[in-house]
Each structure stands twice: as structure tokens, then as C-alpha cells.
Amino acid sequence: MDIQELIDNFEFLDTWEEKYSYIIELGSHLEPLDEEYRTEEWKVRGCQSQVWLEPKLENGKLLFKGDSDAFIVKGLIAIVLMIYSNKSAQEIKEIEVEEIFAKLGLQEHLSPSRRNGLFSMVEKIKHYADTLA
Amino acid sequence: MYDVYKIRQDFPILSIPVNGKPNTFLDSAASAQKPAQVIEKMRRMYLEEYANVHRGSYYLSEQITVAYEEARSQIHEFLNTKSDKEVVFVRNATEGINLVAASWGRKFLQAGDEVLISQAEHHANLVPWQALRDEKGINLKIFKVSDRGEYLEEEFLNLLSEKTKLVAVTGMSNVLGTVFPIKRMAEQAHKVGALVLVDACQYTVHQKVDVQDLDCDFLVFSGHKTYGPSGIGVLYGKYNILDSMPPYQYGGDMVDTVSYEKTTFNEPPFRFEAGTPAIMQAIGLGEAAKYMMSLGMEDIFKHEQELTTYTTNALNEIKGLKIIGQAKDKGGVFSFNVEGMHPQDLAFILDKEGVAVRTGHHCAQPIVNRMGYESLARASLGLYSTKEDIDTLVAAIRKAQKFF
Ligand SMILES: Cc1ncc(COP(=O)(O)O)c(C=O)c1O
């Protein structure tokens, strides 16, 4: 699924209950993290739940996998990866992630004070785009 | 008669909806809401009576100095200290403990001396002692609590010895809710010649604390948890002990006479209040203490104890929910885990229902880990909490369970 499809799907969700159920479902389909990355080293800091991010560079594109021990966070990670994974460093820099999250009605989850890891995760993805590519 | 619904009217924020739902504020242990009396007092002082304290010999400066020192008197009454001079204004409980560690600890502790704390301490009453240990070569001893989070006297007595110079212990745990028998512990500590510091952050909020009756040597608490403003806290110390301690910080207000060569220091409490203090915050805290005393500390305690029992029963009805901290003597703090649900997930859904709880390690990571968890959700009560708050919490948890 690409992000436009996701935005379209979200339009049909009227209540936060439906949204959260859908987010949890997205999380359950997340591609599993390679076990060797489920370590302190690959943890995203400053989160109330545990969040991991695994970066790979392939043919000039950055591929990410991620995971969390919290279900809603995991679903939100699925959305972040849908936005950022399989893109070039230049493409990553051009993405307006706040705008996309606002369209989804999830902007509050990107706030640095929420401490749910998404903000730190996005920062980390941008950092990888700067250093790996 | 303690009419909680009437009392709630003193807290305007509680009637403002959150996420379109009634505000169910169950995070008072992190920071309490403020009554209009406190806010109004500070507002009026700013608008009509502001100047610096202990300075000018003009009208406004005198007025504000009187108000600031009156706040000290209100705390003296609140804690039943022997005199106003035993009340030191600090930024928060954390600074109070750091002050004792840096001033008293550096002067009086030597390598091999022991500081004894419980397993249930907030980082504020653990990390300063670790730092002092590393600096001075003292030993930090930690006595265990039970798997149910209860105080265990034999564990405490096992580690209490002639080597113990300070027992630093929480009056009430911010994770487990356990109330520690401070008076008895102080008696036992004094027998071996140790001093006693009480972290009363959660303790002063829920019940009458009488430092002379407890016979503790130091006690700290934070204004923002006691229905007062942030940026202000209190260190109580017995006067002769405070008087034996060197300054913690240096500058204006804490000095007696100053020349280019030499300075003599003011007496306590001023010796420990270097620089312009948090004037308005101290006055706000005094007002908060006055407010609590006017409601009646006994009545606040009774109301919260009833609600604590109600909450325990209501939470225990929820399948898969475990309350962490089941001591018999416990205040209105409920850490809990719900099977199959991460606390963060739970908090997201509670937030949508207008319910504020805290999640994580609550700045007391070791005790959360010791109880077998990485993270816990915590609901905590204030003097304005109601059965309806708890009913809303329970309904919201049940709703959250349907998601996972
Ligand atoms: C038991 C206990 N001790 C110490 C503190 C630290 O308080 P403050 O951050 O206001 O210094 C807290 C606050 O969370 C607490 O609950």
C-alpha cells in the first residue's frame, strides 16, 4: 500500500475508535524485524515503549524495518515506514511528514513531547538519510 | 462535612473538557491541579504588591517580605515545625535532597559510612546518594520491600547498624502507594545514631505530617504536588542540624557580612536561600497549605482513604488487571498492568476518553523493574477525585481491552 491509498482509506474512518483499530491492524502486518536488530543498539531513545529501527541501504535506496512492544505504536511505525521506506536520501529530505500525519488526523502523535517514539524515529530516519546515503 | 463536588468548584480546570470528554484527571501524583485561591493570591500579589524581598525599606518591599515570611509560617504550621527557621524554601524536593547530600553529606560523611534507603525510592532520593557514594566512598545500602510492595521491618533492621549515618526514605511510594512507618523507623534509626530524611513528596499531599511527632531530622516536599505552584519546594531540618551545615550555594541574601577578603554567612534558613528566591511561588505554596488546612487534613485523608478502597475494589473487578503495590497501609496511588496490553497503548485510549494517567517508569525505574515490569500505568488520586472519576477510568480500561 502506498501512502495516498492509506490517506484515502482513512477518509472512511469516522471515529477515533475505528482509526485506532485500523492502526493496530496495520501494525499486525508489519514486516518483522531481523532478530539481530532487536537490541539496545538499535533502540530509538526517549520512548515510553520499546521501539527499534533497522536501516539498510540497497541500490541507493534506504530500506527500513521497525518494531515496538506497544501495538498502537507499532501501527504508527507501519505508517512512518510506509512514508519513508524504499526512498532515496533526497526523496526522504523532501517528505513533509507533518503534513501527511495531519491529513491522517494523527498529528498529535508526532509531537516531541508525546514520547511515543515516532518523533525520535523520524529524526533518526532523517539522520540515516544524511549519513548512510 | 467534606463535599468533594463543592470542593471541585475551586479547581476550574477540572470542569474544562478534554478531547471532548469530561476531564478525568488521575495524575495528581505527578503534579496536582491548583485551586483558584492559590492562583488568585499569586495574581493579586503580582498585580498589587510586587517587589523583591528582604531588600528595600520601602512600602512594597516590606509588604512582599511580610507575605513571603508569612508563607514560611504557613509551612511551619503545615508541618508543625518548632519554628519558622526550620523551613527552607528550595526549588523542589529534588533540590532539597541534593542540598542535604551536598551540604550535610559532604561535611559529615566519611568513607565507610552508610546511607540506608528503600528499594522504592524515586530517582530523586537515590541518585544524589549514588553520586555522594562515588565522591566520598560511603556505602549506599538498600532495604527490600515485599513482592506485594509492603514495608518489611526485618529487612530494614537487618541493614540498620552503627555504620548507618542517614536513613533516607520515602514517606509514601509514588509507584506502590506504600506508606512507610516513619515514626517507628526514626526511633529505630536514632537508636543507632543515624539521622532520618523523609521524602514526603507524596506523603504531605494525603495526610497530616507532623515533623515533631515523626521526629525526623530532614523532610522534603514539592509545592506542585501539594496543590501549589511549580518552582518551589520545602526542606525542613531540625534547627541545630541546619545550623551545623555549610551553605549549599553562595551569593546574595545568604550572607551576614561581606568584604573582599572574607564573608560570614547568615543563619538558617536564609543561609540556604542564596539569591532572589521564588517569591511568588513560595507565597502560592503558603496559600496552598492554608487551603489544605482549611479543608482539614483529617477530612482529606478520610475522603481519599474511602476512595482508595473503592478504587482497589473497582480495579480488582477488571479481568487481567493487576495492581502493583498492595500494602495494607497505602495511599491513593495505583500502578497497574493489564494483561496483553502495553501501558502506552492503554494510555492512548484512556486519553481519548479524557482520562489522564501516567505511564512509564515514574522516575523510579529500579522499583518498577524490581516488581517485574519495564513500564506501568499509574492512576493517582487527589483531594478532588471522585467515585465518578474511578468509574470513568474503569469503563475506559474495559473499552481499551476490546481493542487488543
Ligand atoms: C516520591 C517522590 N519523590 C521525589 C519526587 C521528585 O519531585 P520533584 O520533581 O518535584 O523534585 C517525586 C515526584 O515525582 C516523588 O513522587
XYZ file of C-alpha atoms and ligand atoms in Angstrom:
553
model
C 0.000 0.000 0.000
C 1.299 3.492 -0.660
C 0.640 6.483 1.485
C -2.014 8.004 -0.779
C -4.028 4.809 -0.536
C -3.710 4.958 3.223
C -4.925 8.550 3.306
C -7.897 7.507 1.160
C -8.666 4.614 3.489
C -8.505 6.897 6.495
C -11.168 9.124 4.985
C -13.686 6.366 5.570
C -12.901 6.149 9.268
C -15.207 8.440 11.193
C -14.309 7.814 14.799
C -11.048 7.519 16.682
C -12.100 4.008 17.662
C -12.158 2.953 14.004
C -8.873 4.712 13.372
C -7.107 3.048 16.268
C -8.432 -0.376 15.300
C -7.133 0.163 11.798
C -3.751 1.365 13.087
C -3.455 -1.731 15.277
C -4.256 -3.850 12.243
C -1.558 -2.091 10.189
C 0.901 -2.910 12.952
C -0.002 -6.575 12.890
C 1.030 -6.763 9.207
C 4.356 -5.041 9.776
C 7.272 -6.961 8.311
C 9.169 -8.467 11.238
C 12.452 -7.004 12.363
C 15.544 -9.174 11.860
C 16.308 -10.643 15.274
C 19.848 -9.286 15.406
C 18.417 -5.769 15.432
C 16.238 -6.294 18.480
C 18.974 -4.958 20.755
C 19.810 -1.867 22.766
C 21.962 -0.619 19.925
C 19.061 -0.277 17.521
C 16.576 1.094 20.024
C 15.110 4.512 19.445
C 15.637 6.516 22.620
C 13.199 8.536 24.647
C 10.125 6.390 24.186
C 7.673 5.113 26.764
C 7.512 1.852 24.866
C 10.404 -0.008 23.296
C 10.969 0.974 19.672
C 13.543 -0.427 17.269
C 14.615 0.756 13.838
C 16.645 -1.243 11.339
C 18.158 0.666 8.395
C 19.560 -0.812 5.170
C 20.975 0.795 2.066
C 20.233 -1.040 -1.196
C 20.772 0.309 -4.721
C 20.807 3.867 -3.461
C 17.568 3.474 -1.535
C 17.055 3.345 2.190
C 15.032 0.412 3.469
C 13.699 0.450 6.992
C 12.122 -2.083 9.282
C 10.791 -1.252 12.682
C 9.006 -2.695 15.668
C 7.596 -1.836 19.074
C 6.252 -3.744 22.049
C 3.182 -1.485 22.065
C 0.500 -2.231 19.451
C -0.666 1.268 18.604
C 2.924 2.472 18.375
C 3.665 -0.462 16.087
C 0.833 0.585 13.800
C 2.084 4.152 13.776
C 5.536 2.832 12.875
C 3.955 0.980 9.958
C 2.671 4.325 8.709
C 6.037 6.044 9.179
C 7.784 3.275 7.248
C 5.164 3.416 4.512
C 6.121 7.065 4.153
C 9.894 6.705 4.331
C 10.991 3.235 3.319
C 12.395 2.443 -0.109
C 13.223 6.062 -0.889
C 16.453 7.804 -1.801
C 18.079 10.153 0.675
C 16.998 13.100 -1.449
C 13.384 11.887 -1.511
C 13.462 11.432 2.264
C 14.600 15.005 2.744
C 11.718 16.303 0.667
C 8.971 14.483 2.547
C 6.664 16.694 4.621
C 5.782 14.138 7.237
C 3.802 16.551 9.443
C 1.521 17.295 6.538
C 0.831 13.614 5.948
C 0.150 12.960 9.619
C -2.150 15.972 9.710
C -4.096 14.548 6.766
C -4.448 11.314 8.718
C -5.591 13.255 11.784
C -2.690 11.822 13.757
C -0.584 14.962 14.096
C -0.513 14.788 17.893
C 1.447 11.553 17.686
C 4.365 13.292 16.006
C 4.815 15.764 18.826
C 8.204 15.506 20.556
C 6.513 15.714 23.939
C 4.383 12.633 23.350
C 7.419 10.477 23.900
C 5.933 7.615 21.969
C 8.959 7.294 19.754
C 7.556 8.471 16.445
C 9.195 11.868 16.589
C 12.549 10.319 17.529
C 12.087 7.685 14.857
C 11.554 10.275 12.141
C 14.612 12.193 13.386
C 16.632 9.001 13.215
C 15.438 8.180 9.700
C 16.498 11.661 8.558
C 19.826 11.153 10.273
C 20.380 7.897 8.391
C 19.440 9.632 5.145
C 22.152 12.196 5.885
C 24.862 9.749 6.878
C 24.250 6.480 5.020
C 23.439 7.746 1.564
C -18.795 17.588 56.017
C -16.342 17.035 53.153
C -18.280 17.850 49.992
C -15.966 16.847 47.174
C -18.317 18.176 44.472
C -18.288 21.589 46.066
C -14.516 21.444 46.530
C -14.097 20.666 42.832
C -15.502 24.092 42.062
C -12.289 25.526 43.484
C -10.438 23.818 40.614
C -11.695 25.436 37.396
C -9.539 23.218 35.185
C -11.466 20.129 36.267
C -14.616 21.325 34.541
C -12.952 22.007 31.182
C -13.492 19.072 28.797
C -10.521 17.137 27.426
C -10.783 15.623 23.943
C -14.475 16.372 24.095
C -14.916 14.319 27.252
C -15.218 15.332 30.903
C -11.763 15.851 32.399
C -10.898 12.737 34.396
C -7.617 13.811 35.902
C -5.894 10.889 37.592
C -2.298 12.070 37.538
C -2.147 14.152 40.693
C 0.878 12.212 41.943
C 2.887 13.706 39.082
C 1.526 17.178 39.702
C -1.698 18.317 41.298
C -4.148 20.902 39.969
C -4.281 24.252 41.711
C -7.270 25.771 43.484
C -8.436 29.228 42.430
C -7.416 30.516 45.879
C -3.738 29.864 45.093
C -3.941 31.311 41.600
C -5.831 34.372 42.809
C -3.408 35.021 45.623
C -0.451 34.968 43.239
C -2.292 37.081 40.701
C -3.194 39.691 43.259
C 0.340 39.839 44.646
C 1.758 40.325 41.154
C -0.779 42.995 40.317
C -0.680 44.929 43.554
C 2.206 44.077 45.854
C 5.257 43.041 43.912
C 8.883 43.916 44.734
C 11.963 41.989 45.832
C 12.123 40.540 49.346
C 14.474 41.378 52.229
C 15.772 44.431 50.383
C 14.329 47.873 50.288
C 12.961 49.790 53.214
C 10.037 50.967 51.164
C 6.403 50.023 51.347
C 6.104 47.368 48.627
C 9.287 45.600 49.616
C 8.086 45.399 53.169
C 4.704 44.097 52.058
C 6.166 41.349 49.946
C 8.700 40.376 52.597
C 5.894 40.012 55.082
C 3.945 37.861 52.617
C 6.986 35.696 51.859
C 7.730 35.162 55.539
C 4.051 34.534 56.201
C 4.258 31.705 53.662
C 7.120 30.280 55.697
C 4.888 30.451 58.776
C 2.124 28.643 56.947
C 4.544 25.824 56.146
C 5.702 25.861 59.763
C 2.093 25.282 60.755
C 1.510 22.758 57.945
C 4.404 20.564 59.112
C 4.296 21.568 62.790
C 7.964 22.514 62.819
C 9.337 24.033 66.031
C 9.860 27.376 64.332
C 9.806 29.199 61.023
C 13.581 28.989 60.950
C 13.393 25.286 60.221
C 11.651 25.892 56.894
C 13.991 26.363 53.916
C 12.476 27.243 50.566
C 14.040 25.335 47.683
C 13.011 24.681 44.080
C 11.521 21.255 44.656
C 12.021 18.067 46.637
C 14.867 17.080 44.362
C 16.790 20.214 45.266
C 16.051 19.671 48.952
C 17.642 16.233 48.866
C 20.583 17.477 46.820
C 21.079 20.253 49.353
C 21.278 17.768 52.214
C 23.618 15.499 50.265
C 25.914 18.340 49.209
C 25.958 20.311 52.452
C 25.378 17.874 55.293
C 26.630 14.825 53.413
C 29.924 16.326 52.280
C 30.675 17.733 55.701
C 29.629 14.892 57.948
C 30.004 11.662 55.969
C 33.243 9.777 55.587
C 34.377 6.762 53.620
C 32.792 3.646 55.069
C 29.744 5.457 56.485
C 26.401 4.164 55.269
C 23.295 5.775 53.873
C 20.272 3.480 54.003
C 17.370 3.857 51.579
C 14.464 1.649 50.493
C 14.022 -0.177 47.202
C 11.057 2.035 46.431
C 12.814 5.396 46.180
C 12.218 7.933 43.448
C 15.370 8.729 41.453
C 15.492 11.987 43.450
C 16.245 10.027 46.613
C 18.587 7.532 45.006
C 20.844 9.254 42.503
C 22.163 12.019 44.840
C 23.308 9.275 47.249
C 24.937 7.302 44.451
C 26.829 10.434 43.463
C 27.911 11.035 47.063
C 28.959 7.388 47.321
C 31.191 7.786 44.274
C 32.591 11.053 45.554
C 33.176 10.203 49.216
C 33.440 6.433 49.291
C 30.398 5.992 51.513
C 28.259 2.887 51.116
C 24.693 3.001 49.887
C 22.528 0.288 51.410
C 19.095 -0.545 50.069
C 16.495 -2.466 52.049
C 13.950 -4.653 50.274
C 10.189 -4.379 50.074
C 7.971 -7.435 49.589
C 6.607 -8.698 46.272
C 3.358 -7.016 47.212
C 5.225 -3.783 47.777
C 4.960 -3.885 51.564
C 7.414 -2.408 54.042
C 9.374 -5.214 55.737
C 10.690 -4.230 59.132
C 13.153 -7.113 59.356
C 14.755 -6.041 56.061
C 15.161 -2.515 57.368
C 16.562 -3.597 60.725
C 18.930 -6.065 59.045
C 20.711 -3.243 57.271
C 20.446 -0.640 60.031
C 23.642 -0.545 62.085
C 26.109 1.702 63.886
C 27.602 2.403 60.473
C 24.333 3.922 59.255
C 24.608 7.703 59.364
C 21.462 8.537 57.432
C 18.193 6.772 56.685
C 16.666 8.454 53.632
C 13.245 7.056 52.903
C 10.044 7.965 51.140
C 7.004 8.593 53.325
C 4.811 7.186 50.596
C 5.972 5.493 47.407
C 4.952 7.213 44.180
C 4.797 3.822 42.438
C 3.424 1.423 45.047
C 1.450 3.797 47.240
C 3.006 2.101 50.267
C 3.096 4.312 53.349
C 6.240 3.740 55.400
C 6.047 3.775 59.226
C 8.300 6.802 59.520
C 7.845 7.445 63.230
C 8.869 3.936 64.185
C 11.723 3.873 61.670
C 13.019 7.203 63.004
C 13.025 5.837 66.543
C 15.000 2.790 65.431
C 17.385 4.885 63.347
C 18.049 7.314 66.181
C 18.931 4.408 68.475
C 21.949 3.638 66.287
C 22.780 7.318 65.931
C 21.553 7.794 62.354
C 19.642 10.810 61.119
C 16.418 10.446 59.148
C 15.433 12.217 55.933
C 11.880 11.776 54.689
C 10.984 12.241 51.038
C 7.476 13.478 51.724
C 6.514 14.336 48.132
C 3.510 12.025 48.187
C 3.158 11.980 51.957
C 2.287 15.602 52.711
C -0.325 15.520 49.964
C -2.532 12.937 51.552
C -2.269 13.279 55.314
C -1.253 15.452 58.209
C 2.502 15.328 58.605
C 3.840 16.438 61.965
C 7.633 16.535 61.900
C 7.900 16.808 65.684
C 5.748 13.751 66.186
C 7.621 11.808 63.484
C 10.870 13.126 64.958
C 12.547 13.110 61.533
C 15.658 15.248 61.060
C 15.018 16.337 57.491
C 11.910 16.289 55.340
C 11.357 17.494 51.797
C 8.339 18.012 49.614
C 7.415 19.766 46.356
C 4.902 22.583 46.019
C 3.468 21.477 42.707
C 2.235 18.152 44.098
C 0.751 19.879 47.134
C -1.759 21.983 45.146
C 0.767 24.828 44.929
C 2.864 26.172 42.065
C 5.907 24.553 40.489
C 9.340 26.011 41.110
C 9.010 25.843 44.880
C 9.593 23.145 47.457
C 10.462 22.831 51.107
C 13.359 21.425 53.047
C 12.608 21.030 56.721
C 15.569 20.449 59.016
C 15.926 20.475 62.786
C 17.422 23.858 63.575
C 20.592 22.696 65.292
C 21.346 20.406 62.348
C 20.690 23.116 59.757
C 22.877 25.445 61.802
C 25.764 22.974 61.671
C 25.640 22.827 57.869
C 27.678 24.909 55.421
C 25.940 26.831 52.618
C 24.883 24.959 49.512
C 25.126 27.887 47.116
C 26.731 31.285 47.520
C 25.622 34.798 46.669
C 23.250 37.449 47.884
C 20.787 37.100 50.755
C 22.621 34.196 52.368
C 25.429 36.309 53.779
C 25.888 38.200 57.012
C 28.865 40.496 56.367
C 30.938 40.564 53.231
C 34.296 42.130 52.486
C 36.634 41.481 49.606
C 38.602 39.118 51.829
C 36.019 37.312 53.844
C 32.343 36.600 54.213
C 30.319 35.386 57.139
C 27.111 33.585 56.458
C 23.584 34.234 57.540
C 21.763 31.875 59.854
C 19.275 29.225 58.661
C 17.019 29.256 56.757
C 18.492 32.254 54.884
C 21.923 30.642 54.688
C 20.404 28.156 52.248
C 18.412 30.618 50.163
C 21.072 32.240 48.015
C 19.877 34.817 45.536
C 16.374 36.100 44.931
C 14.040 33.264 45.878
C 10.936 32.078 44.043
C 8.954 34.734 45.880
C 5.561 34.336 44.300
C 5.795 30.569 44.238
C 6.543 30.481 47.953
C 3.542 32.697 48.606
C 1.424 30.436 46.397
C 2.631 27.382 48.290
C 1.785 29.021 51.605
C -1.703 29.650 50.278
C -1.980 26.016 49.133
C -1.019 24.783 52.595
C -3.584 27.136 54.089
C -6.178 25.807 51.652
C -5.497 22.190 52.598
C -5.594 23.005 56.300
C -8.886 24.839 55.847
C -10.406 21.740 54.260
C -8.996 19.741 57.147
C -6.106 17.318 56.749
C -8.068 14.627 58.578
C -11.034 15.038 56.244
C -8.850 14.977 53.143
C -7.263 11.795 54.449
C -10.627 10.186 55.168
C -12.031 11.083 51.769
C -9.006 9.672 49.988
C -8.894 6.514 52.065
C -12.513 5.773 51.204
C -11.797 6.397 47.576
C -8.659 4.255 47.749
C -10.732 1.311 48.942
C -13.328 1.994 46.251
C -10.625 2.160 43.573
C -8.926 -1.028 44.741
C -12.209 -2.913 44.575
C -13.173 -1.449 41.210
C -9.810 -2.204 39.584
C -9.760 -5.717 41.020
C -13.017 -6.409 39.153
C -11.247 -5.984 35.826
C -10.104 -9.257 34.374
C -6.377 -9.393 33.649
C -5.618 -6.264 35.654
C -3.032 -6.482 38.402
C -2.430 -3.717 40.914
C 1.278 -3.386 41.648
C 1.611 -2.411 45.270
C -0.888 -3.986 47.601
C 0.327 -2.916 51.007
C -2.352 -2.645 53.653
C -1.178 0.817 54.589
C -1.413 2.554 51.256
C -2.414 5.900 49.784
C -4.177 6.812 46.546
C -1.591 5.686 44.026
C -2.433 2.743 41.759
C 0.189 1.352 39.452
C -1.189 -1.454 37.387
C -0.631 -3.754 34.492
C -3.306 -5.070 32.153
C -2.553 -8.419 30.595
C -1.941 -8.317 26.849
C -1.785 -4.554 26.722
C 1.181 -2.218 26.780
C 0.678 0.702 29.211
C 1.388 3.089 26.347
C -1.454 1.584 24.279
C -3.738 1.831 27.258
C -2.804 5.472 27.859
C -3.555 6.410 24.220
C -7.059 5.079 24.527
C -7.651 6.494 28.018
C -6.541 9.882 26.701
C -9.223 9.758 24.026
C -11.728 9.118 26.803
C -10.499 12.179 28.684
C -8.704 10.087 31.307
C -5.199 11.225 32.312
C -2.917 8.543 33.716
C 0.833 8.347 33.666
C 2.786 5.543 32.055
C 6.415 4.515 32.121
C 8.834 4.039 34.979
C 7.638 7.053 37.012
C 11.194 8.233 37.700
C 11.613 5.174 39.888
C 12.954 2.706 37.373
C 14.564 0.294 39.871
C 11.351 -0.403 41.770
C 9.302 -0.828 38.574
C 11.908 -3.367 37.387
C 12.045 -4.998 40.816
C 8.273 -5.570 40.647
C 8.857 -7.302 37.298
C 7.974 -4.603 34.758
C 9.540 -2.202 32.283
C 6.628 0.166 32.323
C 3.398 0.562 34.276
C 0.284 2.655 34.036
C -0.499 4.690 37.134
C -3.699 6.342 38.280
C -3.413 8.592 41.312
C -5.928 10.440 43.445
C -6.142 13.987 44.709
C -8.380 15.651 47.243
C -10.784 16.474 44.393
C -11.050 12.932 42.986
C -14.421 11.241 42.948
C -16.001 7.832 42.528
C -17.187 9.048 39.141
C -13.543 9.551 38.110
C -12.868 5.943 39.030
C -15.975 4.683 37.242
C -14.853 6.523 34.108
C -11.368 5.037 34.447
C -12.742 1.520 34.803
C -15.073 1.934 31.821
C -12.200 3.295 29.731
C -9.908 0.389 30.649
C -12.655 -2.073 29.704
C -13.100 -0.262 26.430
C -9.351 -0.419 25.775
C -9.372 -4.162 26.402
C -11.716 -4.619 23.437
C -9.043 -3.267 21.093
C -6.434 -5.922 21.761
C 8.240 10.217 45.988
C 8.797 11.316 45.141
N 9.997 11.823 45.421
C 10.533 12.827 44.713
C 9.889 13.365 43.628
C 10.542 14.482 42.867
O 9.801 15.629 42.926
P 10.271 16.927 42.128
O 10.447 16.512 40.718
O 9.166 17.896 42.317
O 11.545 17.380 42.771
C 8.642 12.864 43.283
C 7.923 13.379 42.102
O 7.648 12.694 41.149
C 8.083 11.815 44.052
O 6.873 11.307 43.758
